[in-house]
């Protein structure tokens, strides 16, 4: 370059920053492009507001599991047990309400399902933060334990749940409202509270966070507890959505949860990403699924498509990281 | 917040008579089978610049990490203003007025400069449990801190990962100065800095002392130590080999103390 370094650096910094901001928020242009593609090929998805509403309704439980996973990922951790927690909390509470008949009050039922999920999440957190368990292995163990645990509780679907317990999750406005409110609430918490910033700090560099006085153990336990809470909320909504609780409830949700979070711009290694981006990821997955359904695509292949989307998300992520690296090293070495 | 210019008072500091500001008594620190510190005592007077030197692995950082709450001593005790203290974490040391520039800087690369500076201590607005991080104030104060202490063109909104090694060191220093601490611990703060930036940091350290602060600095640069320190403590293989006034030791003696633990 013939111009002086100082001058070029000042000029280069601005587009660099734009590139980085764009990379962080890539989900929204992607969502726009996919929407346009769908509009062009399967316009029915958009012309029919009913289909859109149903899409969001069906996406609410997954959305909450994505929120749970995203919170963990932001903290630099990992949760393989999200689906198992959602399923186990739902099955356990259904047993309490309709099989063991211990409780009949629907409000108490909701309290139980949320408490069970939060408690399992908290246990994940304590094992990881206090006992030094590897997050991958710890949550894998809980995936197996609680995924199997719900089968041990029942092998047949549980019905006859109290009306007041299933009705909210069965109402599309309530379900969509809970989804959006949860994301909005957590987005505010993560942006505007010391706790939220501590989660980003731990996710970026746990040692550094500890050195500046963040109670990293407590933060990690709180993260997993929150994650368990939102999984349980998902399990409850799922109960209402189907009206009954089958033993395979929420199985396989973990894969879509990762796909949506990562495609939504949440870093696999923690410290970067926005929760609203993850909501964008949920919308993208549901939109694709709805379009495939509406266009008569073989439903058994939808899982395959989800896998492809996940692969695409990871590829995208890698590209994003290498672009970021290049932009950053250009910024520092010039 | 200290944004005082370096001209507050020019009285020569009399570090002689003040009582110990921060002290360690017979501390021992063991990591598994490694004895990092053994029976080390250190007494830093109020308003002095105390340098800690020693070979690699001598235990300098371990001693600093005990003083700032990162580690707890296996044995022995710490004192602040003459009172025994047992920090249960760096947050407690920070609350007691001790700020640290870590050797590894302890910066969070993914976060921006201002967020790094205020992590753990954000300005807040609102009341009680409803108070939230005041981002406007955060960025404004970060800009002021960067302006007054660094004299560098560092954007508070830029990610830390954006910055060069020296800039990162300056950011870590700015963070330590942001909260007007009584005691500043600097673990090799100038190892990655240019001549220019090193002078800036050394001048900052002198200003801190003029403003009544107590400074503990770990350094490998003998020039820096002789230029700054009132007293020097030499760690040799986990023990305090000597504590001396800077005026009473020669470069050669100091070198010899560092490599053999003896004045030769
Ligand atoms: N967290 C830790 N876990 C295990 N061993 C440690 C830890 N921290 C320090 N040590 C050991 O303690 C000894 C002293 O290390 P320390 O970092 O205090 O040395 P230092 O004097 O700061 O060296 P340097 O000049 O290289 O910074 C070394 O043998 C090191 O391996
Ligand atoms: Mg060291």
Coordinates of C-alpha atoms in Angstrom, one line a residue, chain B residues 94-243:
Chain B
X94 CA -11.4 -5.3 45.0
X95 CA -14.0 -4.2 47.5
X96 CA -11.2 -3.6 50.0
X97 CA -9.5 -1.3 47.5
X98 CA -6.9 -3.6 45.9
X99 CA -6.7 -3.6 42.2
X100 CA -4.5 -5.9 40.1
X101 CA -3.0 -5.9 36.7
X102 CA -2.5 -9.6 36.1
X103 CA 0.5 -11.0 34.3
X104 CA -1.9 -12.8 31.9
X105 CA -4.0 -9.6 31.9
X106 CA -7.3 -11.4 32.5
X107 CA -9.1 -9.7 29.7
X108 CA -12.2 -11.1 28.1
X109 CA -11.4 -11.0 24.4
X110 CA -15.0 -11.3 23.1
X111 CA -16.2 -8.2 25.0
X112 CA -15.5 -4.6 24.3
X113 CA -13.0 -2.4 26.2
X114 CA -15.6 -0.6 28.3
X115 CA -17.3 -3.8 29.3
X116 CA -13.9 -5.3 30.3
X117 CA -13.1 -2.2 32.4
X118 CA -16.3 -2.3 34.3
X119 CA -17.0 -6.1 34.5
X120 CA -17.9 -6.9 38.1
X121 CA -18.5 -3.1 38.9
X122 CA -20.8 -1.7 36.3
X123 CA -22.3 1.8 36.9
X124 CA -26.0 1.3 37.6
X125 CA -29.2 3.2 37.3
X126 CA -32.5 2.5 38.9
X127 CA -33.2 1.5 42.5
X128 CA -32.3 -1.5 44.5
X129 CA -33.1 -4.8 42.9
X130 CA -34.4 -3.0 39.9
X131 CA -31.2 -1.3 39.0
X132 CA -29.7 -2.1 35.7
X133 CA -26.4 -1.6 33.9
X134 CA -26.1 2.0 32.8
X135 CA -24.4 1.6 29.4
X136 CA -24.3 5.3 28.6
X137 CA -22.4 6.0 31.8
X138 CA -20.2 2.9 31.2
X139 CA -19.0 4.1 27.8
X140 CA -18.6 7.7 28.9
X141 CA -16.6 6.8 32.0
X142 CA -14.5 4.3 30.0
X143 CA -13.7 7.0 27.5
X144 CA -12.6 9.3 30.3
X145 CA -10.4 6.6 31.9
X146 CA -8.8 5.7 28.6
X147 CA -8.2 9.4 27.9
X148 CA -6.7 10.3 31.2
X149 CA -4.6 7.2 31.8
X150 CA -3.6 5.9 28.4
X151 CA -3.2 8.8 26.1
X152 CA -3.9 6.3 23.3
X153 CA -6.6 6.1 20.6
X154 CA -8.5 3.2 22.1
X155 CA -12.2 3.0 21.3
X156 CA -14.2 1.9 24.4
X157 CA -16.6 0.2 22.0
X158 CA -14.1 -2.0 20.2
X159 CA -13.7 -5.6 21.2
X160 CA -10.5 -6.3 23.2
X161 CA -9.6 -9.0 20.6
X162 CA -9.1 -6.1 18.2
X163 CA -6.0 -4.8 20.1
X164 CA -2.3 -5.5 20.0
X165 CA -0.5 -7.0 22.9
X166 CA 0.7 -3.6 24.2
X167 CA -2.7 -2.1 23.9
X168 CA -4.2 -5.0 25.8
X169 CA -1.7 -4.4 28.6
X170 CA -2.8 -0.8 28.7
X171 CA -6.4 -1.7 28.8
X172 CA -5.7 -4.0 31.8
X173 CA -3.9 -1.1 33.5
X174 CA -6.8 1.2 32.8
X175 CA -9.2 -1.2 34.4
X176 CA -7.1 -1.3 37.6
X177 CA -7.1 2.4 37.8
X178 CA -10.8 2.9 37.1
X179 CA -11.9 2.4 40.7
X180 CA -9.5 4.6 42.5
X181 CA -7.9 1.8 44.5
X182 CA -5.7 2.2 47.6
X183 CA -3.4 -0.5 46.6
X184 CA -2.3 -1.3 43.0
X185 CA -0.6 -4.6 42.2
X186 CA 1.1 -4.7 38.8
X187 CA 2.4 -8.1 37.7
X188 CA 4.9 -7.3 34.9
X189 CA 2.8 -4.5 33.5
X190 CA 5.3 -3.4 30.9
X191 CA 6.5 -6.7 29.4
X192 CA 4.8 -6.1 26.1
X193 CA 5.1 -2.3 25.9
X194 CA 7.0 0.0 23.6
X195 CA 9.5 2.4 25.1
X196 CA 6.9 5.1 24.8
X197 CA 4.1 3.2 26.5
X198 CA 6.5 1.9 29.2
X199 CA 7.4 5.5 30.1
X200 CA 3.7 6.3 30.2
X201 CA 3.0 3.5 32.6
X202 CA 6.0 4.3 34.8
X203 CA 4.8 7.9 34.9
X204 CA 1.4 6.7 35.8
X205 CA 2.9 4.6 38.7
X206 CA 4.7 7.7 40.0
X207 CA 1.5 9.7 39.8
X208 CA -0.3 7.1 41.7
X209 CA 2.3 7.3 44.5
X210 CA 2.0 11.1 44.5
X211 CA -1.7 10.6 45.0
X212 CA -1.1 8.5 48.1
X213 CA -1.5 5.0 46.6
X214 CA 0.5 2.0 47.5
X215 CA 2.0 0.1 44.6
X216 CA 3.5 -3.4 44.3
X217 CA 5.1 -4.0 41.0
X218 CA 6.6 -7.2 39.7
X219 CA 9.2 -6.6 37.0
X220 CA 12.1 -8.2 35.1
X221 CA 13.5 -4.9 34.0
X222 CA 16.2 -3.7 36.4
X223 CA 16.1 -0.3 34.9
X224 CA 12.5 0.0 35.7
X225 CA 13.0 -1.2 39.2
X226 CA 15.8 1.2 40.0
X227 CA 13.9 4.0 38.4
X228 CA 10.7 3.4 40.3
X229 CA 11.0 1.4 43.4
X230 CA 11.5 2.6 47.0
X231 CA 12.2 -0.9 48.2
X232 CA 12.8 -4.2 46.5
X233 CA 12.0 -7.8 47.6
X234 CA 13.8 -10.6 46.0
X235 CA 12.1 -14.0 45.7
X236 CA 14.3 -17.0 45.2
X237 CA 12.7 -20.4 44.7
X238 CA 9.7 -19.5 46.7
X239 CA 11.4 -17.8 49.6
X240 CA 12.1 -14.1 50.3
X241 CA 15.8 -14.0 49.8
X242 CA 16.1 -10.3 50.7
X243 CA 14.2 -7.1 51.2

